[in-house]
C-alpha cells in the first residue's frame, strides 16, 4: 500500500494562459494504491458523486492503463471537481506518482507529467499539462511544447471557491482565436513581469503580472461576482487577482502571510453580497506530490 498527496493547482495566472501554473499547499487529493490483477477505483470526499469510477473514464484509471500498473485505487478528493483548482489533474498526478513507485517503473517526475497529461486528455478531451505539471513538480511551472521549466517559488495566496460551476468547455469557448498586436505586447510584458516576480518571490511583481487584456476579461462574465470579488481582494491588500484556471475559483496574491485572513474574508464577503456562498483557502505556492509508504 502506498499513499500520495497531490496538491491543488492554479493554471494560467492571467497572462500565462495554458502555460503557467502553480502548486498550492492545500487543498489536495490523497491517492492510495495497492497492487491488483485489474484496476478498480473508489472515490470519496469533495464531489464524489460527480466523479466516474469506471477506470476508462477516470484520470487515475487511464494513468494506471498507460503505466501498465493495475491497482486498487482509492481517491480521497480534497479538490472539488469543476473548481478551477485542477481537480482531475490532482487525481491523475497522484496516481502517476503513486503507481510509478508501487511498480518501480523508474520514470522521472518530468516523464510522469506526460503520463498524467494523457490521463487528463482521455477524460477531458484535451491535454493541458498546466495543472498536472505543478501538481507533480511543485512550485511555479511553465509548460511549452518543448517541456516544463520550474521555479521553486513561495508566495502567500488566497483562492476563493464559490458554490458555482464553470464548464471548462464553455470557458474555452469564449477565448478569442486571435489577438491584436497591442494585446500581445501587453501580455508578454505582464507574463515576463510575473516570471521575474516568481524568481524573486516578489508578491508585488507577481500581482502586477497577473493582469491580461484578453482571456480573463472574456471569461469573467462566466464567473458570477468576479469583478466585485476582485475589487474587494485588492482593497483588502491583494497585489493582484485573476480567475484560477477556467474558474470559478478566484486567485489572489497577497503582500504577506498575515494579509491572507483579511483578503479571504473580503472575497467570501463579496461573493456573499452577490448571493453566492463561497469558501476561501488561505494557502501558498508549495511543493509537488508527496509519497507516504505504509
Ligand atoms: N489552461 C486551461 C484553461 C486550464 O484555462 O482552459 C483548465 O484545464
Short mmCIF file of C-alpha atoms and ligand atoms in Angstrom, two decimals:
data_model
loop_
_atom_site.label_atom_id
_atom_site.label_comp_id
_atom_site.label_asym_id
_atom_site.label_seq_id
_atom_site.Cartn_x
_atom_site.Cartn_y
_atom_site.Cartn_z
CA UNK A 1 0.00 0.00 0.00
CA UNK A 2 1.30 3.44 -0.91
CA UNK A 3 -0.23 6.87 -0.41
CA UNK A 4 0.41 10.08 -2.36
CA UNK A 5 -0.82 13.56 -1.51
CA UNK A 6 -1.19 15.52 -4.75
CA UNK A 7 -1.85 19.25 -4.38
CA UNK A 8 -4.43 21.50 -5.98
CA UNK A 9 -3.06 23.83 -8.63
CA UNK A 10 -3.93 27.10 -10.28
CA UNK A 11 -3.36 27.31 -14.03
CA UNK A 12 -2.96 30.34 -16.33
CA UNK A 13 -2.22 33.06 -13.70
CA UNK A 14 -3.83 35.57 -16.07
CA UNK A 15 -1.07 36.40 -18.52
CA UNK A 16 0.12 32.77 -18.89
CA UNK A 17 -2.96 31.16 -20.46
CA UNK A 18 -2.34 27.41 -21.00
CA UNK A 19 1.33 27.92 -20.00
CA UNK A 20 1.72 28.96 -16.32
CA UNK A 21 0.70 27.01 -13.23
CA UNK A 22 1.41 26.87 -9.51
CA UNK A 23 1.09 24.15 -6.87
CA UNK A 24 -0.84 25.18 -3.75
CA UNK A 25 -0.06 23.81 -0.29
CA UNK A 26 -3.76 22.94 0.10
CA UNK A 27 -6.35 21.65 -0.68
CA UNK A 28 -5.08 18.29 -2.05
CA UNK A 29 -6.24 14.87 -3.21
CA UNK A 30 -4.97 11.81 -1.37
CA UNK A 31 -4.48 8.76 -3.63
CA UNK A 32 -3.91 5.29 -2.10
CA UNK A 33 -2.82 2.41 -4.34
CA UNK A 34 -2.36 -1.32 -3.88
CA UNK A 35 -1.27 -3.90 -6.50
CA UNK A 36 -4.18 -5.85 -8.04
CA UNK A 37 -5.00 -8.05 -11.04
CA UNK A 38 -7.15 -5.33 -12.52
CA UNK A 39 -7.79 -1.66 -11.80
CA UNK A 40 -10.72 -0.64 -9.64
CA UNK A 41 -11.41 2.87 -8.38
CA UNK A 42 -13.18 4.15 -5.29
CA UNK A 43 -13.77 7.87 -4.73
CA UNK A 44 -14.67 9.66 -1.50
CA UNK A 45 -14.68 13.33 -0.49
CA UNK A 46 -15.49 16.58 -2.31
CA UNK A 47 -17.80 15.99 -5.29
CA UNK A 48 -17.52 12.19 -5.02
CA UNK A 49 -20.92 11.69 -6.69
CA UNK A 50 -19.77 13.51 -9.83
CA UNK A 51 -16.58 11.53 -10.44
CA UNK A 52 -16.68 8.38 -12.60
CA UNK A 53 -15.24 5.20 -11.06
CA UNK A 54 -15.00 3.41 -14.42
CA UNK A 55 -11.19 3.17 -14.90
CA UNK A 56 -11.56 4.16 -18.57
CA UNK A 57 -13.32 7.39 -17.60
CA UNK A 58 -11.33 8.36 -14.52
CA UNK A 59 -7.99 10.17 -14.93
CA UNK A 60 -6.32 7.86 -12.38
CA UNK A 61 -7.62 4.76 -14.19
CA UNK A 62 -6.23 5.99 -17.51
CA UNK A 63 -2.87 6.63 -15.85
CA UNK A 64 -2.88 3.05 -14.48
CA UNK A 65 -3.50 1.76 -18.01
CA UNK A 66 -0.78 3.98 -19.51
CA UNK A 67 1.75 2.71 -16.95
CA UNK A 68 0.54 -0.89 -17.28
CA UNK A 69 0.16 -0.83 -13.49
CA UNK A 70 -3.19 -2.34 -12.44
CA UNK A 71 -4.19 -1.39 -8.91
CA UNK A 72 -6.92 -0.89 -6.39
CA UNK A 73 -7.04 2.92 -6.30
CA UNK A 74 -8.76 4.94 -3.59
CA UNK A 75 -9.03 8.67 -4.19
CA UNK A 76 -9.97 10.93 -1.30
CA UNK A 77 -10.95 14.17 -3.01
CA UNK A 78 -9.86 17.36 -1.27
CA UNK A 79 -10.08 19.31 -4.54
CA UNK A 80 -13.68 19.83 -5.68
CA UNK A 81 -14.38 18.96 -9.34
CA UNK A 82 -15.11 21.93 -11.66
CA UNK A 83 -13.46 24.30 -9.20
CA UNK A 84 -10.67 25.74 -11.35
CA UNK A 85 -8.18 24.18 -8.93
CA UNK A 86 -7.01 21.25 -11.05
CA UNK A 87 -9.24 18.57 -9.52
CA UNK A 88 -8.91 15.86 -12.18
CA UNK A 89 -5.23 16.80 -12.59
CA UNK A 90 -4.55 16.22 -8.88
CA UNK A 91 -6.02 12.70 -9.14
CA UNK A 92 -4.02 11.99 -12.32
CA UNK A 93 -0.83 13.38 -10.78
CA UNK A 94 -1.33 11.44 -7.54
CA UNK A 95 -1.97 8.19 -9.41
CA UNK A 96 1.04 8.69 -11.72
CA UNK A 97 3.45 9.30 -8.83
CA UNK A 98 1.94 6.51 -6.70
CA UNK A 99 1.89 3.82 -9.41
CA UNK A 100 5.40 4.72 -10.59
CA UNK A 101 6.61 3.97 -7.04
CA UNK A 102 4.37 0.94 -6.46
CA UNK A 103 5.53 -0.81 -9.65
CA UNK A 104 9.06 0.61 -9.59
CA UNK A 105 8.57 1.95 -13.16
CA UNK A 106 11.60 4.23 -12.79
CA UNK A 107 10.08 7.22 -14.62
CA UNK A 108 11.32 10.70 -13.74
CA UNK A 109 8.87 13.30 -12.44
CA UNK A 110 9.10 15.09 -15.81
CA UNK A 111 8.15 11.86 -17.61
CA UNK A 112 5.24 11.41 -15.19
CA UNK A 113 3.90 14.83 -16.24
CA UNK A 114 3.41 13.42 -19.77
CA UNK A 115 1.69 10.29 -18.43
CA UNK A 116 -0.64 12.28 -16.16
CA UNK A 117 -1.44 14.67 -19.03
CA UNK A 118 -2.55 11.64 -21.08
CA UNK A 119 -4.95 10.79 -18.25
CA UNK A 120 -6.33 14.33 -18.45
CA UNK A 121 -6.58 14.12 -22.25
CA UNK A 122 -8.64 10.95 -22.32
CA UNK A 123 -11.06 12.23 -19.70
CA UNK A 124 -11.36 15.92 -20.66
CA UNK A 125 -10.63 15.60 -24.38
CA UNK A 126 -7.61 17.90 -24.20
CA UNK A 127 -4.18 17.50 -22.56
CA UNK A 128 -3.43 20.65 -20.53
CA UNK A 129 -0.24 19.89 -18.63
CA UNK A 130 -0.54 23.32 -16.94
CA UNK A 131 -2.28 21.63 -13.96
CA UNK A 132 -0.56 18.21 -13.81
CA UNK A 133 2.93 19.76 -14.10
CA UNK A 134 2.74 21.83 -10.89
CA UNK A 135 0.86 19.07 -9.04
CA UNK A 136 3.74 16.66 -9.76
CA UNK A 137 6.73 19.03 -9.75
CA UNK A 138 5.63 21.74 -7.32
CA UNK A 139 6.35 25.48 -7.37
CA UNK A 140 5.71 27.65 -10.43
CA UNK A 141 5.76 25.84 -13.77
CA UNK A 142 5.99 26.99 -17.37
CA UNK A 143 4.68 24.38 -19.83
CA UNK A 144 5.53 24.62 -23.54
CA UNK A 145 5.67 22.09 -26.39
CA UNK A 146 9.37 21.66 -25.59
CA UNK A 147 8.88 20.67 -21.95
CA UNK A 148 8.42 22.10 -18.46
CA UNK A 149 10.50 24.74 -16.66
CA UNK A 150 10.09 25.08 -12.90
CA UNK A 151 10.80 27.84 -10.39
CA UNK A 152 10.84 26.91 -6.71
CA UNK A 153 8.61 29.84 -5.74
CA UNK A 154 6.93 30.54 -2.42
CA UNK A 155 4.27 33.25 -2.08
CA UNK A 156 1.12 33.82 0.02
CA UNK A 157 -2.08 33.08 -1.87
CA UNK A 158 -5.83 33.06 -1.27
CA UNK A 159 -8.11 31.06 -3.54
CA UNK A 160 -11.81 31.63 -3.09
CA UNK A 161 -14.14 28.88 -4.34
CA UNK A 162 -17.82 29.79 -4.84
CA UNK A 163 -20.61 27.22 -4.82
CA UNK A 164 -20.98 27.63 -8.58
CA UNK A 165 -19.62 25.68 -11.54
CA UNK A 166 -18.00 26.82 -14.79
CA UNK A 167 -17.52 24.22 -17.51
CA UNK A 168 -14.01 24.24 -18.96
CA UNK A 169 -15.60 23.68 -22.38
CA UNK A 170 -17.64 26.91 -22.03
CA UNK A 171 -14.65 28.79 -20.62
CA UNK A 172 -12.53 27.79 -23.61
CA UNK A 173 -15.34 28.69 -25.97
CA UNK A 174 -15.20 32.40 -25.02
CA UNK A 175 -11.45 32.76 -25.58
CA UNK A 176 -10.84 34.66 -28.85
CA UNK A 177 -9.00 32.82 -31.65
CA UNK A 178 -6.52 35.66 -32.16
CA UNK A 179 -5.31 38.84 -30.50
CA UNK A 180 -4.26 42.31 -31.62
CA UNK A 181 -0.54 43.17 -31.56
CA UNK A 182 -1.11 45.73 -28.74
CA UNK A 183 -2.59 42.94 -26.61
CA UNK A 184 0.27 40.59 -27.47
CA UNK A 185 2.80 43.22 -26.34
CA UNK A 186 0.90 43.86 -23.09
CA UNK A 187 0.55 40.13 -22.38
CA UNK A 188 4.25 39.43 -23.00
CA UNK A 189 5.16 42.33 -20.68
CA UNK A 190 2.88 41.09 -17.92
CA UNK A 191 3.94 37.45 -18.27
CA UNK A 192 7.61 38.47 -18.13
CA UNK A 193 6.97 40.59 -15.04
CA UNK A 194 5.25 37.62 -13.41
CA UNK A 195 8.17 35.27 -14.14
CA UNK A 196 10.65 37.77 -12.70
CA UNK A 197 8.44 38.03 -9.62
CA UNK A 198 8.34 34.26 -9.19
CA UNK A 199 12.14 34.08 -9.41
CA UNK A 200 12.41 36.72 -6.65
CA UNK A 201 9.42 35.59 -4.51
CA UNK A 202 8.15 39.15 -5.00
CA UNK A 203 4.36 39.40 -4.48
CA UNK A 204 4.15 42.92 -5.97
CA UNK A 205 5.69 41.86 -9.30
CA UNK A 206 3.67 38.64 -9.48
CA UNK A 207 0.47 40.53 -8.66
CA UNK A 208 1.17 43.04 -11.43
CA UNK A 209 1.96 40.26 -13.89
CA UNK A 210 -1.41 38.52 -13.36
CA UNK A 211 -3.20 41.11 -15.49
CA UNK A 212 -4.09 40.09 -19.02
CA UNK A 213 -6.06 42.08 -21.55
CA UNK A 214 -7.77 39.21 -23.37
CA UNK A 215 -8.56 35.88 -21.67
CA UNK A 216 -9.61 36.97 -18.17
CA UNK A 217 -11.90 39.80 -19.39
CA UNK A 218 -13.56 37.34 -21.80
CA UNK A 219 -14.04 34.72 -19.09
CA UNK A 220 -15.04 36.99 -16.21
CA UNK A 221 -18.65 37.09 -17.44
CA UNK A 222 -18.85 33.34 -16.71
CA UNK A 223 -17.79 33.79 -13.05
CA UNK A 224 -20.73 35.41 -11.25
CA UNK A 225 -19.46 38.13 -8.92
CA UNK A 226 -15.93 38.18 -10.34
CA UNK A 227 -15.48 41.96 -10.66
CA UNK A 228 -16.77 42.66 -7.14
CA UNK A 229 -14.64 39.87 -5.62
CA UNK A 230 -11.51 41.05 -7.42
CA UNK A 231 -12.04 44.62 -6.25
CA UNK A 232 -12.68 43.50 -2.66
CA UNK A 233 -9.50 41.41 -2.65
CA UNK A 234 -7.40 44.31 -3.95
CA UNK A 235 -8.91 46.70 -1.38
CA UNK A 236 -8.02 44.18 1.36
CA UNK A 237 -4.36 44.03 0.31
CA UNK A 238 -4.04 41.61 -2.61
CA UNK A 239 -1.31 42.65 -5.06
CA UNK A 240 -3.17 41.05 -7.97
CA UNK A 241 -6.23 38.93 -8.71
CA UNK A 242 -7.29 36.62 -11.53
CA UNK A 243 -9.50 33.65 -12.35
CA UNK A 244 -7.95 30.35 -11.25
CA UNK A 245 -7.78 28.01 -14.25
CA UNK A 246 -11.10 28.01 -16.08
CA UNK A 247 -12.88 29.20 -12.90
CA UNK A 248 -14.99 29.68 -10.90
CA UNK A 249 -12.29 29.96 -8.18
CA UNK A 250 -10.65 33.36 -7.91
CA UNK A 251 -6.95 33.59 -7.02
CA UNK A 252 -5.35 36.50 -5.14
CA UNK A 253 -1.63 37.00 -4.47
CA UNK A 254 -1.11 38.61 -1.05
CA UNK A 255 1.56 41.08 0.13
CA UNK A 256 2.32 38.92 3.19
CA UNK A 257 1.11 35.80 5.01
CA UNK A 258 -0.68 37.99 7.53
CA UNK A 259 -2.76 39.76 4.85
CA UNK A 260 -4.37 36.48 3.80
CA UNK A 261 -7.03 36.49 6.53
CA UNK A 262 -8.36 39.93 5.50
CA UNK A 263 -8.20 39.11 1.77
CA UNK A 264 -10.02 35.80 2.31
CA UNK A 265 -12.76 37.47 4.37
CA UNK A 266 -13.19 40.23 1.77
CA UNK A 267 -13.54 37.73 -1.09
CA UNK A 268 -16.03 35.49 0.73
CA UNK A 269 -17.97 38.63 1.76
CA UNK A 270 -18.09 39.96 -1.81
CA UNK A 271 -19.40 36.65 -3.17
CA UNK A 272 -21.92 36.68 -0.30
CA UNK A 273 -23.11 40.17 -1.32
CA UNK A 274 -23.92 38.68 -4.73
CA UNK A 275 -25.91 35.89 -3.03
CA UNK A 276 -23.22 33.26 -3.66
CA UNK A 277 -21.81 31.08 -0.90
CA UNK A 278 -18.05 30.65 -1.05
CA UNK A 279 -15.13 29.30 0.93
CA UNK A 280 -11.59 30.62 0.91
CA UNK A 281 -8.34 28.67 1.21
CA UNK A 282 -5.52 30.65 2.82
CA UNK A 283 -2.68 28.85 1.10
CA UNK A 284 0.69 29.42 -0.58
CA UNK A 285 2.74 28.23 -3.53
CA UNK A 286 4.22 24.93 -2.35
CA UNK A 287 5.74 21.59 -3.29
CA UNK A 288 4.57 18.81 -5.61
CA UNK A 289 3.10 15.36 -4.91
CA UNK A 290 4.42 13.67 -1.75
CA UNK A 291 4.79 9.91 -1.26
CA UNK A 292 3.96 8.15 2.04
CA UNK A 293 4.71 4.42 2.46
CA UNK A 294 2.77 2.24 4.91
N1 LIG B 1 -5.47 26.28 -19.14
C1 LIG B 1 -6.72 25.60 -19.03
C2 LIG B 1 -7.86 26.59 -19.25
C3 LIG B 1 -6.81 25.02 -17.65
O1 LIG B 1 -7.82 27.64 -18.62
O2 LIG B 1 -8.75 26.33 -20.03
C4 LIG B 1 -8.09 24.25 -17.42
O3 LIG B 1 -7.94 22.93 -17.87
#
